[in-house]
PDB file of C-alpha atoms and ligand atoms in Angstrom:
ATOM      1  CA  MET A   1       6.335 -43.151  -5.748  1.00  0.00           C
ATOM      2  CA  LYS A   2       4.377 -40.502  -5.674  1.00  0.00           C
ATOM      3  CA  ASN A   3       5.752 -36.958  -7.612  1.00  0.00           C
ATOM      4  CA  LYS A   4       7.055 -34.360  -5.307  1.00  0.00           C
ATOM      5  CA  VAL A   5       5.317 -31.373  -5.475  1.00  0.00           C
ATOM      6  CA  LEU A   6       6.897 -29.268  -3.007  1.00  0.00           C
ATOM      7  CA  SER A   7       9.037 -29.220  -0.234  1.00  0.00           C
ATOM      8  CA  ILE A   8      10.112 -27.401   2.860  1.00  0.00           C
ATOM      9  CA  ASN A   9      13.216 -27.542   4.496  1.00  0.00           C
ATOM     10  CA  HIS A  10      14.371 -25.502   7.589  1.00  0.00           C
ATOM     11  CA  LEU A  11      11.522 -22.607   7.307  1.00  0.00           C
ATOM     12  CA  LYS A  12      11.129 -19.431   9.685  1.00  0.00           C
ATOM     13  CA  LYS A  13       8.180 -16.828  10.392  1.00  0.00           C
ATOM     14  CA  SER A  14       9.347 -13.839  12.999  1.00  0.00           C
ATOM     15  CA  TYR A  15       6.727 -10.914  13.252  1.00  0.00           C
ATOM     16  CA  HIS A  16       8.590  -7.910  14.472  1.00  0.00           C
ATOM     17  CA  ASP A  17       6.960  -4.465  14.966  1.00  0.00           C
ATOM     18  CA  LYS A  18       7.605  -1.024  16.750  1.00  0.00           C
ATOM     19  CA  LYS A  19       8.716  -2.747  19.844  1.00  0.00           C
ATOM     20  CA  SER A  20       9.009  -6.604  19.675  1.00  0.00           C
ATOM     21  CA  GLU A  21       9.797  -9.854  17.578  1.00  0.00           C
ATOM     22  CA  ILE A  22       7.393 -12.739  17.527  1.00  0.00           C
ATOM     23  CA  LYS A  23       8.775 -16.061  16.664  1.00  0.00           C
ATOM     24  CA  ALA A  24       5.975 -17.784  15.407  1.00  0.00           C
ATOM     25  CA  LEU A  25       7.675 -20.784  12.436  1.00  0.00           C
ATOM     26  CA  ASP A  26      11.219 -21.900  14.599  1.00  0.00           C
ATOM     27  CA  ASP A  27      11.793 -25.164  11.504  1.00  0.00           C
ATOM     28  CA  ILE A  28       9.304 -26.677   9.592  1.00  0.00           C
ATOM     29  CA  ASN A  29      10.163 -29.450   7.137  1.00  0.00           C
ATOM     30  CA  PHE A  30       8.317 -31.154   5.399  1.00  0.00           C
ATOM     31  CA  ASP A  31       7.153 -33.046   1.832  1.00  0.00           C
ATOM     32  CA  VAL A  32       3.770 -33.075  -0.307  1.00  0.00           C
ATOM     33  CA  TYR A  33       3.411 -35.795  -2.580  1.00  0.00           C
ATOM     34  CA  GLU A  34       0.787 -35.492  -5.892  1.00  0.00           C
ATOM     35  CA  LYS A  35      -2.528 -35.908  -5.267  1.00  0.00           C
ATOM     36  CA  GLU A  36      -2.194 -36.270  -1.466  1.00  0.00           C
ATOM     37  CA  PHE A  37      -4.190 -34.554   1.342  1.00  0.00           C
ATOM     38  CA  ILE A  38      -2.398 -33.416   4.082  1.00  0.00           C
ATOM     39  CA  SER A  39      -3.654 -31.875   6.782  1.00  0.00           C
ATOM     40  CA  ILE A  40      -2.096 -29.143   9.690  1.00  0.00           C
ATOM     41  CA  VAL A  41      -2.736 -29.210  13.763  1.00  0.00           C
ATOM     42  CA  GLY A  42      -1.537 -27.882  16.294  1.00  0.00           C
ATOM     43  CA  PRO A  43      -2.629 -25.080  19.349  1.00  0.00           C
ATOM     44  CA  SER A  44      -4.076 -22.571  18.654  1.00  0.00           C
ATOM     45  CA  GLY A  45      -1.304 -19.898  17.496  1.00  0.00           C
ATOM     46  CA  CYS A  46       1.365 -21.856  17.453  1.00  0.00           C
ATOM     47  CA  GLY A  47       2.184 -20.547  13.282  1.00  0.00           C
ATOM     48  CA  LYS A  48      -0.097 -23.063  11.208  1.00  0.00           C
ATOM     49  CA  SER A  49      -1.990 -20.372   9.572  1.00  0.00           C
ATOM     50  CA  THR A  50       1.834 -18.672   9.063  1.00  0.00           C
ATOM     51  CA  ILE A  51       2.908 -21.750   6.529  1.00  0.00           C
ATOM     52  CA  LEU A  52       0.223 -21.285   4.860  1.00  0.00           C
ATOM     53  CA  SER A  53      -0.171 -17.078   3.849  1.00  0.00           C
ATOM     54  CA  ILE A  54       3.771 -18.168   3.784  1.00  0.00           C
ATOM     55  CA  LEU A  55       3.779 -21.002   0.671  1.00  0.00           C
ATOM     56  CA  SER A  56       0.923 -18.864  -0.558  1.00  0.00           C
ATOM     57  CA  MET A  57       3.381 -14.834  -0.800  1.00  0.00           C
ATOM     58  CA  LEU A  58       1.225 -13.382   1.714  1.00  0.00           C
ATOM     59  CA  GLU A  59       4.141 -12.775   3.887  1.00  0.00           C
ATOM     60  CA  GLU A  60       7.407 -13.108   3.331  1.00  0.00           C
ATOM     61  CA  LYS A  61       9.482 -16.210   4.797  1.00  0.00           C
ATOM     62  CA  SER A  62      12.066 -15.229   7.894  1.00  0.00           C
ATOM     63  CA  GLY A  63      14.937 -18.606   6.868  1.00  0.00           C
ATOM     64  CA  GLY A  64      15.050 -21.364   4.762  1.00  0.00           C
ATOM     65  CA  THR A  65      13.220 -22.604   1.835  1.00  0.00           C
ATOM     66  CA  PHE A  66      10.724 -24.313   0.104  1.00  0.00           C
ATOM     67  CA  SER A  67      10.528 -25.381  -3.353  1.00  0.00           C
ATOM     68  CA  LEU A  68       7.245 -25.823  -5.603  1.00  0.00           C
ATOM     69  CA  ASP A  69       7.456 -28.333  -8.669  1.00  0.00           C
ATOM     70  CA  LYS A  70       8.216 -26.925 -11.190  1.00  0.00           C
ATOM     71  CA  ASP A  71       5.241 -25.345 -13.066  1.00  0.00           C
ATOM     72  CA  ALA A  72       3.394 -26.233 -10.266  1.00  0.00           C
ATOM     73  CA  THR A  73       0.359 -23.401  -8.482  1.00  0.00           C
ATOM     74  CA  ILE A  74      -1.116 -22.752  -5.389  1.00  0.00           C
ATOM     75  CA  GLY A  75      -4.726 -21.531  -4.811  1.00  0.00           C
ATOM     76  CA  TYR A  76      -5.372 -19.967  -1.472  1.00  0.00           C
ATOM     77  CA  MET A  77      -9.416 -20.834  -0.052  1.00  0.00           C
ATOM     78  CA  LEU A  78      -9.442 -18.637   3.304  1.00  0.00           C
ATOM     79  CA  GLN A  79     -10.507 -19.690   6.545  1.00  0.00           C
ATOM     80  CA  GLU A  80     -13.468 -16.998   6.155  1.00  0.00           C
ATOM     81  CA  ASP A  81     -15.404 -17.662   3.342  1.00  0.00           C
ATOM     82  CA  SER A  82     -15.059 -14.117   2.468  1.00  0.00           C
ATOM     83  CA  LEU A  83     -17.045 -13.858  -0.392  1.00  0.00           C
ATOM     84  CA  PHE A  84     -18.304  -9.819  -1.595  1.00  0.00           C
ATOM     85  CA  PHE A  85     -22.315 -10.164  -0.714  1.00  0.00           C
ATOM     86  CA  TRP A  86     -22.679  -7.892  -3.981  1.00  0.00           C
ATOM     87  CA  ARG A  87     -21.452 -10.594  -6.423  1.00  0.00           C
ATOM     88  CA  THR A  88     -23.178 -12.790  -7.570  1.00  0.00           C
ATOM     89  CA  ILE A  89     -22.504 -16.655  -7.129  1.00  0.00           C
ATOM     90  CA  LEU A  90     -21.964 -17.048 -10.334  1.00  0.00           C
ATOM     91  CA  ASP A  91     -19.599 -13.709 -10.030  1.00  0.00           C
ATOM     92  CA  ASN A  92     -17.935 -14.599  -7.200  1.00  0.00           C
ATOM     93  CA  CYS A  93     -16.643 -17.324  -8.530  1.00  0.00           C
ATOM     94  CA  LEU A  94     -14.783 -15.559 -11.377  1.00  0.00           C
ATOM     95  CA  ILE A  95     -13.706 -12.982  -9.620  1.00  0.00           C
ATOM     96  CA  GLY A  96     -10.028 -15.451  -9.521  1.00  0.00           C
ATOM     97  CA  LEU A  97      -9.670 -15.274 -13.300  1.00  0.00           C
ATOM     98  CA  GLU A  98     -10.945 -11.449 -13.820  1.00  0.00           C
ATOM     99  CA  VAL A  99      -7.751  -9.721 -11.278  1.00  0.00           C
ATOM    100  CA  THR A 100      -5.221 -11.962 -13.429  1.00  0.00           C
ATOM    101  CA  ASN A 101      -6.998 -10.872 -16.165  1.00  0.00           C
ATOM    102  CA  LYS A 102      -7.776 -14.623 -17.412  1.00  0.00           C
ATOM    103  CA  LEU A 103     -11.621 -14.268 -18.407  1.00  0.00           C
ATOM    104  CA  ASN A 104     -12.103 -15.855 -21.194  1.00  0.00           C
ATOM    105  CA  GLU A 105     -15.449 -18.016 -22.647  1.00  0.00           C
ATOM    106  CA  GLU A 106     -13.192 -21.367 -22.041  1.00  0.00           C
ATOM    107  CA  ASN A 107     -13.012 -20.994 -18.625  1.00  0.00           C
ATOM    108  CA  LYS A 108     -16.089 -19.457 -17.107  1.00  0.00           C
ATOM    109  CA  ASN A 109     -17.245 -22.870 -19.128  1.00  0.00           C
ATOM    110  CA  TYR A 110     -15.003 -24.408 -16.051  1.00  0.00           C
ATOM    111  CA  VAL A 111     -16.709 -22.626 -13.648  1.00  0.00           C
ATOM    112  CA  LEU A 112     -20.118 -23.133 -14.812  1.00  0.00           C
ATOM    113  CA  ASN A 113     -19.187 -26.543 -15.271  1.00  0.00           C
ATOM    114  CA  LEU A 114     -17.803 -26.674 -12.163  1.00  0.00           C
ATOM    115  CA  LEU A 115     -20.821 -25.719  -9.881  1.00  0.00           C
ATOM    116  CA  LYS A 116     -23.211 -27.911 -12.476  1.00  0.00           C
ATOM    117  CA  THR A 117     -21.184 -30.745 -10.676  1.00  0.00           C
ATOM    118  CA  TYR A 118     -21.096 -29.576  -7.539  1.00  0.00           C
ATOM    119  CA  GLY A 119     -24.977 -28.472  -7.113  1.00  0.00           C
ATOM    120  CA  LEU A 120     -24.958 -25.396  -7.780  1.00  0.00           C
ATOM    121  CA  TYR A 121     -26.128 -24.114 -10.965  1.00  0.00           C
ATOM    122  CA  GLU A 122     -29.274 -23.045 -10.405  1.00  0.00           C
ATOM    123  CA  PHE A 123     -27.634 -20.189  -7.444  1.00  0.00           C
ATOM    124  CA  LYS A 124     -25.579 -18.866 -10.028  1.00  0.00           C
ATOM    125  CA  ASP A 125     -27.532 -15.961  -9.756  1.00  0.00           C
ATOM    126  CA  LYS A 126     -28.045 -15.803  -6.522  1.00  0.00           C
ATOM    127  CA  TYR A 127     -26.146 -13.189  -3.664  1.00  0.00           C
ATOM    128  CA  PRO A 128     -24.248 -15.149  -0.662  1.00  0.00           C
ATOM    129  CA  SER A 129     -27.115 -14.105   1.593  1.00  0.00           C
ATOM    130  CA  SER A 130     -29.029 -17.163   0.402  1.00  0.00           C
ATOM    131  CA  LEU A 131     -26.410 -19.423   0.767  1.00  0.00           C
ATOM    132  CA  SER A 132     -26.538 -22.040   3.607  1.00  0.00           C
ATOM    133  CA  GLY A 133     -22.607 -21.266   4.889  1.00  0.00           C
ATOM    134  CA  GLY A 134     -22.249 -24.988   3.317  1.00  0.00           C
ATOM    135  CA  MET A 135     -22.953 -23.470   0.904  1.00  0.00           C
ATOM    136  CA  ARG A 136     -21.081 -20.369   0.708  1.00  0.00           C
ATOM    137  CA  GLN A 137     -17.885 -22.831   1.477  1.00  0.00           C
ATOM    138  CA  ARG A 138     -18.474 -24.617  -2.087  1.00  0.00           C
ATOM    139  CA  VAL A 139     -18.993 -21.562  -3.394  1.00  0.00           C
ATOM    140  CA  ALA A 140     -15.054 -20.232  -1.879  1.00  0.00           C
ATOM    141  CA  LEU A 141     -14.211 -24.286  -2.466  1.00  0.00           C
ATOM    142  CA  ILE A 142     -15.259 -23.772  -6.775  1.00  0.00           C
ATOM    143  CA  ARG A 143     -13.815 -19.754  -6.698  1.00  0.00           C
ATOM    144  CA  THR A 144     -10.969 -21.411  -6.003  1.00  0.00           C
ATOM    145  CA  LEU A 145     -10.430 -24.012  -8.308  1.00  0.00           C
ATOM    146  CA  ALA A 146     -11.304 -21.862 -10.828  1.00  0.00           C
ATOM    147  CA  ILE A 147      -7.970 -20.287 -11.593  1.00  0.00           C
ATOM    148  CA  LYS A 148      -7.386 -24.497 -11.114  1.00  0.00           C
ATOM    149  CA  PRO A 149      -4.526 -24.336  -8.875  1.00  0.00           C
ATOM    150  CA  ASP A 150      -2.092 -27.966  -9.220  1.00  0.00           C
ATOM    151  CA  ILE A 151      -2.286 -27.210  -5.012  1.00  0.00           C
ATOM    152  CA  LEU A 152      -5.501 -26.194  -2.785  1.00  0.00           C
ATOM    153  CA  LEU A 153      -3.944 -24.898   0.704  1.00  0.00           C
ATOM    154  CA  LEU A 154      -7.534 -24.427   3.634  1.00  0.00           C
ATOM    155  CA  ASP A 155      -6.992 -22.592   6.380  1.00  0.00           C
ATOM    156  CA  GLU A 156      -9.938 -23.801   8.662  1.00  0.00           C
ATOM    157  CA  PRO A 157     -12.099 -24.213   5.656  1.00  0.00           C
ATOM    158  CA  MET A 158     -15.199 -25.670   8.035  1.00  0.00           C
ATOM    159  CA  SER A 159     -14.545 -23.642  11.350  1.00  0.00           C
ATOM    160  CA  ALA A 160     -17.177 -21.122  10.738  1.00  0.00           C
ATOM    161  CA  LEU A 161     -20.216 -23.988  11.140  1.00  0.00           C
ATOM    162  CA  ASP A 162     -21.874 -26.289  12.893  1.00  0.00           C
ATOM    163  CA  TYR A 163     -20.761 -29.263  14.017  1.00  0.00           C
ATOM    164  CA  GLN A 164     -24.095 -31.149  11.312  1.00  0.00           C
ATOM    165  CA  SER A 165     -22.773 -28.734   8.234  1.00  0.00           C
ATOM    166  CA  ARG A 166     -18.828 -29.547   8.983  1.00  0.00           C
ATOM    167  CA  LEU A 167     -19.798 -32.769   8.851  1.00  0.00           C
ATOM    168  CA  ALA A 168     -21.473 -32.812   5.575  1.00  0.00           C
ATOM    169  CA  ILE A 169     -19.601 -30.244   4.074  1.00  0.00           C
ATOM    170  CA  SER A 170     -15.950 -32.003   4.863  1.00  0.00           C
ATOM    171  CA  ASP A 171     -17.147 -35.456   3.279  1.00  0.00           C
ATOM    172  CA  ASP A 172     -18.385 -32.371   0.322  1.00  0.00           C
ATOM    173  CA  ILE A 173     -15.090 -30.820   0.204  1.00  0.00           C
ATOM    174  CA  TYR A 174     -13.066 -34.137   0.330  1.00  0.00           C
ATOM    175  CA  LYS A 175     -15.081 -35.178  -2.423  1.00  0.00           C
ATOM    176  CA  ILE A 176     -14.239 -32.630  -4.422  1.00  0.00           C
ATOM    177  CA  ILE A 177     -10.835 -31.828  -4.084  1.00  0.00           C
ATOM    178  CA  LYS A 178     -10.314 -36.311  -5.321  1.00  0.00           C
ATOM    179  CA  ASN A 179     -13.002 -35.706  -7.969  1.00  0.00           C
ATOM    180  CA  GLU A 180     -10.531 -32.825  -9.747  1.00  0.00           C
ATOM    181  CA  GLY A 181      -7.217 -34.888  -8.538  1.00  0.00           C
ATOM    182  CA  LYS A 182      -5.832 -31.601  -6.752  1.00  0.00           C
ATOM    183  CA  THR A 183      -3.102 -31.742  -3.707  1.00  0.00           C
ATOM    184  CA  ALA A 184      -4.702 -30.026  -0.009  1.00  0.00           C
ATOM    185  CA  ILE A 185      -2.922 -28.810   2.625  1.00  0.00           C
ATOM    186  CA  MET A 186      -5.780 -27.833   5.407  1.00  0.00           C
ATOM    187  CA  VAL A 187      -4.886 -25.959   8.669  1.00  0.00           C
ATOM    188  CA  THR A 188      -7.096 -27.474  11.617  1.00  0.00           C
ATOM    189  CA  HIS A 189      -7.617 -27.432  14.749  1.00  0.00           C
ATOM    190  CA  ASP A 190      -9.962 -30.661  15.135  1.00  0.00           C
ATOM    191  CA  ILE A 191      -7.999 -33.411  15.429  1.00  0.00           C
ATOM    192  CA  ALA A 192     -11.034 -35.432  13.770  1.00  0.00           C
ATOM    193  CA  GLU A 193     -11.306 -33.809  10.967  1.00  0.00           C
ATOM    194  CA  ALA A 194      -8.005 -33.860  10.829  1.00  0.00           C
ATOM    195  CA  ILE A 195      -8.094 -38.087  10.739  1.00  0.00           C
ATOM    196  CA  SER A 196     -11.260 -38.673   9.016  1.00  0.00           C
ATOM    197  CA  MET A 197     -10.027 -36.516   5.329  1.00  0.00           C
ATOM    198  CA  SER A 198      -5.140 -36.937   5.082  1.00  0.00           C
ATOM    199  CA  ASP A 199      -3.109 -38.904   3.738  1.00  0.00           C
ATOM    200  CA  ARG A 200      -0.996 -37.771   6.451  1.00  0.00           C
ATOM    201  CA  VAL A 201      -1.630 -35.459   9.416  1.00  0.00           C
ATOM    202  CA  ILE A 202       1.357 -33.020  10.903  1.00  0.00           C
ATOM    203  CA  VAL A 203       1.596 -32.277  14.414  1.00  0.00           C
ATOM    204  CA  LEU A 204       3.462 -28.958  14.977  1.00  0.00           C
ATOM    205  CA  THR A 205       4.804 -28.003  18.799  1.00  0.00           C
ATOM    206  CA  LYS A 206       3.156 -24.430  20.433  1.00  0.00           C
ATOM    207  CA  ARG A 207       4.443 -21.690  19.510  1.00  0.00           C
ATOM    208  CA  PRO A 208       7.354 -20.685  17.980  1.00  0.00           C
ATOM    209  CA  ALA A 209       6.165 -24.384  15.675  1.00  0.00           C
ATOM    210  CA  LYS A 210       8.755 -27.117  14.895  1.00  0.00           C
ATOM    211  CA  VAL A 211       6.933 -30.512  13.242  1.00  0.00           C
ATOM    212  CA  LYS A 212       6.298 -32.615  16.381  1.00  0.00           C
ATOM    213  CA  LYS A 213       5.316 -36.151  14.635  1.00  0.00           C
ATOM    214  CA  ILE A 214       3.966 -36.986  10.916  1.00  0.00           C
ATOM    215  CA  TYR A 215       1.632 -40.075  10.551  1.00  0.00           C
ATOM    216  CA  GLU A 216       0.611 -41.758   8.187  1.00  0.00           C
ATOM    217  CA  ILE A 217      -3.145 -42.209   7.951  1.00  0.00           C
ATOM    218  CA  LYS A 218      -4.140 -46.457   7.485  1.00  0.00           C
ATOM    219  CA  LEU A 219      -7.443 -46.728   8.537  1.00  0.00           C
ATOM    220  CA  SER A 220      -9.346 -50.074   6.882  1.00  0.00           C
ATOM    221  CA  ASN A 221     -11.852 -49.659   4.787  1.00  0.00           C
ATOM    222  CA  LYS A 222     -10.984 -46.432   4.092  1.00  0.00           C
ATOM    223  CA  SER A 223     -13.519 -44.215   2.094  1.00  0.00           C
ATOM    224  CA  THR A 224     -15.829 -40.960   2.860  1.00  0.00           C
ATOM    225  CA  PRO A 225     -14.158 -38.532   5.985  1.00  0.00           C
ATOM    226  CA  ILE A 226     -17.719 -39.496   7.774  1.00  0.00           C
ATOM    227  CA  ASN A 227     -17.539 -43.483   7.445  1.00  0.00           C
ATOM    228  CA  ASN A 228     -13.619 -42.659   8.283  1.00  0.00           C
ATOM    229  CA  ARG A 229     -14.881 -42.179  11.597  1.00  0.00           C
ATOM    230  CA  LYS A 230     -16.104 -45.139  12.239  1.00  0.00           C
ATOM    231  CA  CYS A 231     -13.096 -46.774  11.354  1.00  0.00           C
ATOM    232  CA  LYS A 232     -11.674 -49.347  13.995  1.00  0.00           C
ATOM    233  CA  GLU A 233      -8.010 -47.653  14.153  1.00  0.00           C
ATOM    234  CA  PHE A 234      -9.866 -43.670  14.085  1.00  0.00           C
ATOM    235  CA  SER A 235      -9.454 -43.731  17.888  1.00  0.00           C
ATOM    236  CA  THR A 236      -5.860 -44.824  18.157  1.00  0.00           C
ATOM    237  CA  TYR A 237      -5.202 -42.293  16.007  1.00  0.00           C
ATOM    238  CA  TYR A 238      -7.701 -39.822  17.760  1.00  0.00           C
ATOM    239  CA  ASP A 239      -5.518 -40.819  21.002  1.00  0.00           C
ATOM    240  CA  THR A 240      -2.246 -39.907  20.598  1.00  0.00           C
ATOM    241  CA  ILE A 241      -2.788 -37.583  18.268  1.00  0.00           C
ATOM    242  CA  TRP A 242      -4.581 -35.300  21.009  1.00  0.00           C
ATOM    243  CA  ARG A 243      -1.546 -36.206  23.791  1.00  0.00           C
ATOM    244  CA  ASP A 244       1.236 -34.560  21.460  1.00  0.00           C
ATOM    245  CA  LEU A 245      -0.841 -31.252  21.588  1.00  0.00           C
ATOM    246  CA  ASP A 246      -0.230 -31.778  25.555  1.00  0.00           C
ATOM    247  CA  VAL A 247      -3.689 -29.537  25.807  1.00  0.00           C
ATOM    248  CA  HIS A 248      -4.094 -28.570  29.569  1.00  0.00           C
ATOM    249  CA  ILE A 249      -7.625 -28.123  30.298  1.00  0.00           C
TER     250      ILE A 249
HETATM  251  P1  ADP B   1      -2.535 -20.144  13.947  1.00  0.00           P
HETATM  252  O1  ADP B   1      -2.985 -19.984  12.576  1.00  0.00           O
HETATM  253  O2  ADP B   1      -2.000 -21.572  14.239  1.00  0.00           O
HETATM  254  O3  ADP B   1      -3.188 -20.058  15.202  1.00  0.00           O
HETATM  255  P2  ADP B   1      -0.906 -17.407  13.074  1.00  0.00           P
HETATM  256  O4  ADP B   1      -0.639 -18.656  12.069  1.00  0.00           O
HETATM  257  O5  ADP B   1      -1.489 -17.032  13.451  1.00  0.00           O
HETATM  258  O6  ADP B   1      -1.192 -19.169  13.531  1.00  0.00           O
HETATM  259  O7  ADP B   1      -0.527 -17.340  13.900  1.00  0.00           O
HETATM  260  C1  ADP B   1       1.098 -17.137  14.532  1.00  0.00           C
HETATM  261  C2  ADP B   1       1.594 -16.315  15.869  1.00  0.00           C
HETATM  262  O8  ADP B   1       1.983 -14.878  14.826  1.00  0.00           O
HETATM  263  C3  ADP B   1       0.223 -15.309  16.342  1.00  0.00           C
HETATM  264  O9  ADP B   1       0.976 -15.496  17.709  1.00  0.00           O
HETATM  265  C4  ADP B   1       0.050 -14.301  16.425  1.00  0.00           C
HETATM  266  O10 ADP B   1       0.023 -13.459  16.981  1.00  0.00           O
HETATM  267  C5  ADP B   1       1.328 -13.718  15.336  1.00  0.00           C
HETATM  268  N1  ADP B   1       1.179 -13.016  14.289  1.00  0.00           N
HETATM  269  C6  ADP B   1       0.131 -13.753  13.218  1.00  0.00           C
HETATM  270  N2  ADP B   1      -0.034 -12.627  12.544  1.00  0.00           N
HETATM  271  C7  ADP B   1       1.216 -12.038  12.677  1.00  0.00           C
HETATM  272  C8  ADP B   1       1.046 -10.302  11.630  1.00  0.00           C
HETATM  273  N3  ADP B   1       0.853 -10.011  10.683  1.00  0.00           N
HETATM  274  N4  ADP B   1       1.382  -9.305  12.849  1.00  0.00           N
HETATM  275  C9  ADP B   1       2.287  -9.858  13.407  1.00  0.00           C
HETATM  276  N5  ADP B   1       1.891 -11.562  14.521  1.00  0.00           N
HETATM  277  C10 ADP B   1       0.863 -11.995  14.222  1.00  0.00           C
HETATM  278 MG1   MG B   2      -5.106 -19.776  11.836  1.00  0.00          MG
END
């Protein structure tokens, strides 16, 4: 059995403004194991991003607990690539090291090596505007990897891309995460993306979110996300999760 790196128990979150309370998370429970790829799917507005915001300490929880394995660190890749247009690709990738005062020769070389390994080295002195959407997402991922987090949180990392790019970049992102030996928790509203990339898919109810189902994705001939879509079990998982989401058109 693999090591448990994160345990979430009865997590709750309500947002308050002057007049009202919005209950976003009702009762979230799940564990994450080392090097697992987990996807969280659920109806729009149900509280998916809220879970990631709490785990990365950007928001405070209203109840429940979550515990990280000792020394485990978290890196958060936001929904938009949010690269700074006035900084070069390399300087964008170094920003996390700068703000945490960890920019030294060794860490800079680590980033340069990531850029080399993932086909971005020749663009290191260019600006984000000269890169395609898919390349910018890879830069955003490398920027997140630069601080060497154990667990990566990804919020709809492909949602701003067109369908073809989304397929290609989901393969890229998957390979980078596996190569680097990271644990990943990805939020998405795309059921196919979730099944094709994940070891487990967590399905949430509509707001306030509870965990409705957790699926272990077992595919024969499991390989890359694009190829996983062709596995014979794929459509059964798709139909089942689609029904869980109870989307009325
Ligand atoms: P999802 O990512 O599943 O689409 P979110 O986690 O972003 O959903 O939001 C869940 C609910 O909480 C939504 O109703 C949203 O409007 C509300 N919400 C999210 N962030 C805030 C905030 N900072 N202040 C008030 N309400 C918020
Ligand atoms: Mg969201």
